[in-house]
XYZ file of C-alpha atoms in Angstrom:
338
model
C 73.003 -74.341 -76.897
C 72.183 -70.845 -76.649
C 69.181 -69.970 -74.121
C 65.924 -68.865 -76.296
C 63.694 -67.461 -73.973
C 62.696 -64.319 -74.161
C 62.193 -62.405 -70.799
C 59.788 -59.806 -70.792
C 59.693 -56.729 -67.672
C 57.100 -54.153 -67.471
C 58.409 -50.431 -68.095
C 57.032 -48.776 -65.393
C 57.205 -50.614 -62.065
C 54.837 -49.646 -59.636
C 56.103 -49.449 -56.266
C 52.797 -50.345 -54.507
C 53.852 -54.476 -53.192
C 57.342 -54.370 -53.998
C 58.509 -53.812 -50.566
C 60.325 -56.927 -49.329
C 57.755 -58.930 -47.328
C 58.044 -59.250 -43.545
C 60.765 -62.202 -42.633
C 58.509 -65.162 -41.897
C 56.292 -64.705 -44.769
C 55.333 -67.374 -47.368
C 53.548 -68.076 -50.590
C 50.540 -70.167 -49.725
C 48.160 -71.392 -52.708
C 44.097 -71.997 -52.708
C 42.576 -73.085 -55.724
C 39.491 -74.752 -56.945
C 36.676 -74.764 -60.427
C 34.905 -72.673 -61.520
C 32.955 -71.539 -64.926
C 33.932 -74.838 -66.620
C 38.201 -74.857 -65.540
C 40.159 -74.286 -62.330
C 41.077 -71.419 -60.727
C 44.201 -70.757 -57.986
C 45.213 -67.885 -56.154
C 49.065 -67.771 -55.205
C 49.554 -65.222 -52.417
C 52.437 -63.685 -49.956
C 51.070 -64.449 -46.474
C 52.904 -63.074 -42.976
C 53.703 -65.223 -40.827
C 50.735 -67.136 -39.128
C 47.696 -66.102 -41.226
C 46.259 -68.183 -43.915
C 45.036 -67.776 -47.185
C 42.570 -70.079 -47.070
C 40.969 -68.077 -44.841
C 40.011 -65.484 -47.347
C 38.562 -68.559 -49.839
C 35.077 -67.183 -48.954
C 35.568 -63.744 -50.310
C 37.210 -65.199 -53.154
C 34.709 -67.577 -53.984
C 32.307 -65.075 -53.134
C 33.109 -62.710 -56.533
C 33.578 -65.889 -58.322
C 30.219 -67.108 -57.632
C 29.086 -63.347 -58.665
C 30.134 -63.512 -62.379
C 28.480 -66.764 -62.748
C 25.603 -65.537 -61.579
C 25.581 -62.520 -63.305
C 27.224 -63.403 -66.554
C 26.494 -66.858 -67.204
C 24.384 -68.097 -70.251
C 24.872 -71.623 -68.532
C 22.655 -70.246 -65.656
C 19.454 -70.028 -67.212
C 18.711 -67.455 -63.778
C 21.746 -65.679 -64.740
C 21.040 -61.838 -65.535
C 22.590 -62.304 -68.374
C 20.448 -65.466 -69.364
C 17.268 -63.147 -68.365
C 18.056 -60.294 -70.542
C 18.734 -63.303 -73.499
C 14.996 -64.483 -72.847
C 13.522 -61.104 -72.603
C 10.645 -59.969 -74.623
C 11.639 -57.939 -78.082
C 11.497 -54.140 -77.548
C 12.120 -54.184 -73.554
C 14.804 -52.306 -71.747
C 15.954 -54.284 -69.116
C 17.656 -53.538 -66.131
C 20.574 -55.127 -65.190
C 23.396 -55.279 -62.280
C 26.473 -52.616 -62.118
C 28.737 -55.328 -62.585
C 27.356 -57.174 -65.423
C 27.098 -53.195 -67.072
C 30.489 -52.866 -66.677
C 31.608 -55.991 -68.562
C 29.197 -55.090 -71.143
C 30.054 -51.647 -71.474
C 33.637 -52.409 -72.130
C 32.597 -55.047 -74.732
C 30.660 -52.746 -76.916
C 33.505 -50.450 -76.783
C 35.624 -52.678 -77.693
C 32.853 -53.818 -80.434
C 32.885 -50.262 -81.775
C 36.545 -50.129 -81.971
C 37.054 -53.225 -83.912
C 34.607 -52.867 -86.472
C 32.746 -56.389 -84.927
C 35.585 -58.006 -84.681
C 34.605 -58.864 -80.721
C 30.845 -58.774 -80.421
C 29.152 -59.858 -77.041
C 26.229 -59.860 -79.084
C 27.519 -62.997 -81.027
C 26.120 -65.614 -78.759
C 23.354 -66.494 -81.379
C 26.837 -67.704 -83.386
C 28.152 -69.380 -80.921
C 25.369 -71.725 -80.082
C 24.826 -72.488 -83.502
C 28.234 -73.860 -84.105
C 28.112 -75.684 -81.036
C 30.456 -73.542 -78.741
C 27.575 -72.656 -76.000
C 25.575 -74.136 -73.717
C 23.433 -76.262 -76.391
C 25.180 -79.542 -77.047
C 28.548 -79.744 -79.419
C 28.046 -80.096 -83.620
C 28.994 -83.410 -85.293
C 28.978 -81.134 -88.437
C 28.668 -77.600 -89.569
C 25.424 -75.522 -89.853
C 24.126 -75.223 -93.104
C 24.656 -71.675 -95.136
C 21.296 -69.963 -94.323
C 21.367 -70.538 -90.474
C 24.751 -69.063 -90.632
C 23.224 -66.243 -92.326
C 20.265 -65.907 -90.100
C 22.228 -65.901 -87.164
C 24.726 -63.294 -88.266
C 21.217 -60.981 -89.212
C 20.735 -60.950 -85.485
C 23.906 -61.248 -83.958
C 25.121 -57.434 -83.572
C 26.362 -55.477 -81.340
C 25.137 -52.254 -83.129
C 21.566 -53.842 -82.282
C 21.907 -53.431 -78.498
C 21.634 -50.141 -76.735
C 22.803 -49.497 -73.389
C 22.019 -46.977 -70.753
C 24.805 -47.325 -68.592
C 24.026 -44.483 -66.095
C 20.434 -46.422 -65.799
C 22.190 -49.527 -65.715
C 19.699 -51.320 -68.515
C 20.033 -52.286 -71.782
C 17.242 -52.819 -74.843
C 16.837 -56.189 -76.003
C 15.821 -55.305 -79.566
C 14.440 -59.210 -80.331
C 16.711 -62.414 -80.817
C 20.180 -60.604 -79.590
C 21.765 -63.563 -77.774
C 24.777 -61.321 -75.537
C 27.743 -64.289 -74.648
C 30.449 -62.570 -72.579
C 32.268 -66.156 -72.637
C 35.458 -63.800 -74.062
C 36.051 -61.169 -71.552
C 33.759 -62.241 -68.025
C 36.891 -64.855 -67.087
C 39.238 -61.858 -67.404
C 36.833 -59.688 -65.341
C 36.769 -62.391 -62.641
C 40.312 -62.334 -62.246
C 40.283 -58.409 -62.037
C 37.127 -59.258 -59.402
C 39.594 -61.574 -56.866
C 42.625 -59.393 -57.442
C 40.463 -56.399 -56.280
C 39.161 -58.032 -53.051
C 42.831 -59.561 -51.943
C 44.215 -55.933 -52.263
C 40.754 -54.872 -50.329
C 41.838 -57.405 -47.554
C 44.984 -55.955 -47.695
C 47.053 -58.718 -49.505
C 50.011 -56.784 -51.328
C 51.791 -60.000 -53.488
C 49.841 -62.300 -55.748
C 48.878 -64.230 -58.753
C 45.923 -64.670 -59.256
C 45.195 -67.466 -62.459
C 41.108 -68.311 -64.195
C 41.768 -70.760 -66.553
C 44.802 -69.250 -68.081
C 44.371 -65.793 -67.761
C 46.360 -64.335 -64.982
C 47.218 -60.756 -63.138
C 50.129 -60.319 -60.505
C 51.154 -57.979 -58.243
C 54.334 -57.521 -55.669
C 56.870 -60.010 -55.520
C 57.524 -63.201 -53.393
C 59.658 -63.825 -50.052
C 63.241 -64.176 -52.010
C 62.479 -60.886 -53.680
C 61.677 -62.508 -57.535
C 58.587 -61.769 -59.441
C 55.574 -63.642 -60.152
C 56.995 -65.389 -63.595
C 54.687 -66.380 -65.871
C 55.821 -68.576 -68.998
C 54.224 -68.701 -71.991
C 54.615 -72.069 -73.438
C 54.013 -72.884 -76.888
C 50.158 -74.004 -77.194
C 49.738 -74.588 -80.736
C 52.362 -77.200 -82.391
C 55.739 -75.958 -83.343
C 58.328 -76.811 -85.419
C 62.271 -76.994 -83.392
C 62.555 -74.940 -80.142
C 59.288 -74.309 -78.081
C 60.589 -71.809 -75.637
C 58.460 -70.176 -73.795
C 58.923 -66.114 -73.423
C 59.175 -65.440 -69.765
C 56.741 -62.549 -68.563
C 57.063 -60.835 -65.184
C 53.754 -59.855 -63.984
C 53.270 -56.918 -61.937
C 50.620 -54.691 -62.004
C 49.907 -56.476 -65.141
C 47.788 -58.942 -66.425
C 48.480 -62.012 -69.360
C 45.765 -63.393 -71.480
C 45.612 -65.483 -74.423
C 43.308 -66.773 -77.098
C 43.942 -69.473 -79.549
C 42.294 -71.717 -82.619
C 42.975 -74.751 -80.573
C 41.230 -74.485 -77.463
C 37.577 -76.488 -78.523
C 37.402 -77.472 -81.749
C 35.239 -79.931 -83.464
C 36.168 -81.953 -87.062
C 34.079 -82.749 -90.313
C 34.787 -84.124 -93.610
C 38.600 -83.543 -93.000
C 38.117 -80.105 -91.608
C 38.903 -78.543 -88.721
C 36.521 -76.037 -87.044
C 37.465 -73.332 -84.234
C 35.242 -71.839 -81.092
C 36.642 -68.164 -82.063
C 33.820 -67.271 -84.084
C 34.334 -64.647 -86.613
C 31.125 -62.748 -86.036
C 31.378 -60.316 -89.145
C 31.028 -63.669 -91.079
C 29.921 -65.924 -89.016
C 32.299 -68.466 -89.702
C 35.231 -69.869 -87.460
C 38.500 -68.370 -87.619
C 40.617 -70.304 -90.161
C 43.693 -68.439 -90.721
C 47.686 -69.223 -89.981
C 47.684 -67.243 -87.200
C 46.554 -69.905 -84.571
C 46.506 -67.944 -80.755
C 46.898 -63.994 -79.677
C 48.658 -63.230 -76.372
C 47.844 -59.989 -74.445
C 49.282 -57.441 -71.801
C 47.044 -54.932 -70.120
C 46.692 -53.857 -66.644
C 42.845 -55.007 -66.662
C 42.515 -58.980 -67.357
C 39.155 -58.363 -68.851
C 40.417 -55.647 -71.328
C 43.289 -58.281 -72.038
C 41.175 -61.685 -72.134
C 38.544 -59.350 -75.024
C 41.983 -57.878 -77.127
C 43.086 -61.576 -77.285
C 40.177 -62.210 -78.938
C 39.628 -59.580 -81.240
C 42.557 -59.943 -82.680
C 43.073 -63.181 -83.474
C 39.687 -62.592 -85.294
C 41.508 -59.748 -86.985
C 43.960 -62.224 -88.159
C 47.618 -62.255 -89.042
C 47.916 -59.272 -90.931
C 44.851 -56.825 -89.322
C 45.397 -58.002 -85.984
C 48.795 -57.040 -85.947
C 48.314 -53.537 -87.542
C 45.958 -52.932 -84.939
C 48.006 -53.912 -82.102
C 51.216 -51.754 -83.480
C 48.595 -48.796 -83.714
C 47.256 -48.722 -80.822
C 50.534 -49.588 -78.629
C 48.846 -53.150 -77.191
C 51.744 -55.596 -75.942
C 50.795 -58.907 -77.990
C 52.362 -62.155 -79.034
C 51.098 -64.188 -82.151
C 51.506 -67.411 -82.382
C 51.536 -69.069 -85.602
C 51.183 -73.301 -85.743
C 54.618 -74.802 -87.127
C 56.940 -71.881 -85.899
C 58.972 -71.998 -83.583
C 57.483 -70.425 -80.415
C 61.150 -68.587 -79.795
C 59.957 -67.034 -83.503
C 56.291 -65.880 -82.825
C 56.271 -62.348 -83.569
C 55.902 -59.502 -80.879
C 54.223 -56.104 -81.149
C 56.403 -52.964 -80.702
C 54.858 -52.683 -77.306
C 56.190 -56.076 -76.324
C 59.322 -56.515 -77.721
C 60.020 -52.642 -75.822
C 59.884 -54.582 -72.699
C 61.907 -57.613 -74.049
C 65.708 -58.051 -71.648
């Protein structure tokens, strides 16, 4: 039977960590939890250092998100500025600007699509911190949630690093602070001077250099939606890239025969209910990747994929009941296809 995989190789190879590592070397592993799923960190270490040894620092700008970006943490600075007083600027950390900075961006360019503002959504459906839904909300708290759940309500003064709670925003960074932690650890292994890794939050994942026998971090992208025949995964060789997905399936809840989706559409404040059932992105930046993913599988099938054609973003759509050998590609993908 003829092999369906499709491989995928990044155009332009950077030649920072592709040097062969020094004989000896091996790919040691440290993992752990953290924000709600596991984390691991797959690294090229000479011969007679450790990895584990650098679990501190590691742990150390996981541990930062969470307390920056949490709304789990009611202490978190991102809780605070959720419970400040209407009509306050608050100030808040570099780090937690950045993330937020790119969101709105990101906000702006989709139209609302992705909204870290949304959070007041979220919780009402049952997808925060509050406890889950047994059934939907009713019609006008869907409506008075979407009133205040905007991203065009929050202004930002990034060079003062503060922002202006305008009353009831509720910011949830839940879809791009994972992908920022990942960029966080990659950072601080290349700081320490770690050349060849993969570092993986939860499913989203950024590589760099390759391992001992000269092969590159592979990454496969198995089908995680049901399909109908094959499920082959497509093959993705990360370096100096980074792979994040979003999908339909990930926590849902059921009523009256229906089935209701975390991705919250937060133009209508409904959950996504389309064919198109999870969005797979390339970008260098995990965080940039892990808040495309999500904007456009809110776009949907036919939007989401006009949008990543446009604007040249390497994406995979999966659709539930297709073959995952079938899932179409944007042009930027399928140009790196082998």
């Amino acid at each position: 039977m003829r092999d369906a995989r499709r491989v995928i190789i990044p155009l332009n190879l950077a030649p920072a960590g592709l040097e062969r590592p020094a004989p000896g070397a091996t790919v040691q592993m440290v993992g752990g939890r953290t924000m709600g799923t596991s984390w691991s960190v797959r690294a090229v270490m000479p011969a007679g250092t450790s990895l584990e040894s650098h679990r501190p620092g590691i742990e150390g700008e996981l541990d930062l998100v969470i307390r920056q970006m949490s709304t789990w943490e009611p202490g978190s600075a991102l809780s605070r500025f959720n419970q400040a007083p209407a009509g306050s600027w608050r100030p808040l950390p570099r780090e937690l600007m950045q993330v937020l900075d790119c969101g709105m961006g990101l906000a702006a360019e989709t139209k609302g699509a992705f909204d870290p503002a949304a959070g007041a959504l979220v919780n009402l459906w049952g997808f925060g911190p509050e406890p889950a839904r047994q059934l939907p909300p009713t019609e006008p708290a869907i409506t008075e949630a979407v009133a205040v759940s905007s991203w065009q309500r929050v202004r930002l003064d990034p060079a003062g690093c503060r922002a202006l709670q305008p009353g009831g925003v509720y910011l949830d960074l839940s879809g791009i602070a994972k992908g920022h932690a990942v960029d966080r650890v990659a950072a601080c292994l290349e700081a320490d001077g770690i050349a060849s890794y993969l570092v993986e939050i939860g499913g989203e994942l950024r590589g760099r250099g390759v391992k001992p026998d000269m092969t590159p971090w592979w990454v496969g992208l198995e089908a995680q939606v049901p399909t109908v025949g094959d499920s082959a995964p497509v093959l993705i060789a990360l370096h100096g890239l980074s792979v994040a997905s979003s999908g339909d399936h990930q926590r849902v809840f059921e009523a009256a025969g229906r089935r209701y989706s975390h991705t919250i559409d937060p133009r209508t404040g409904y959950p996504v209910d389309e064919k198109l059932s999870s969005v797979t992105v390339l970008d260098e930046s995990c965080m940039r990747a892990d808040a495309l993913a999500t904007a456009i599988l809110v776009l949907g099938e036919e939007a989401g994929q006009a949008y990543a054609a446009a604007r040249g973003i390497p994406s995979l759509f999966g659709f539930r009941g297709l073959p995952a050998s079938q899932w179409p590609m944007s042009p930027a993908l399928a140009a790196m296809v082998e």
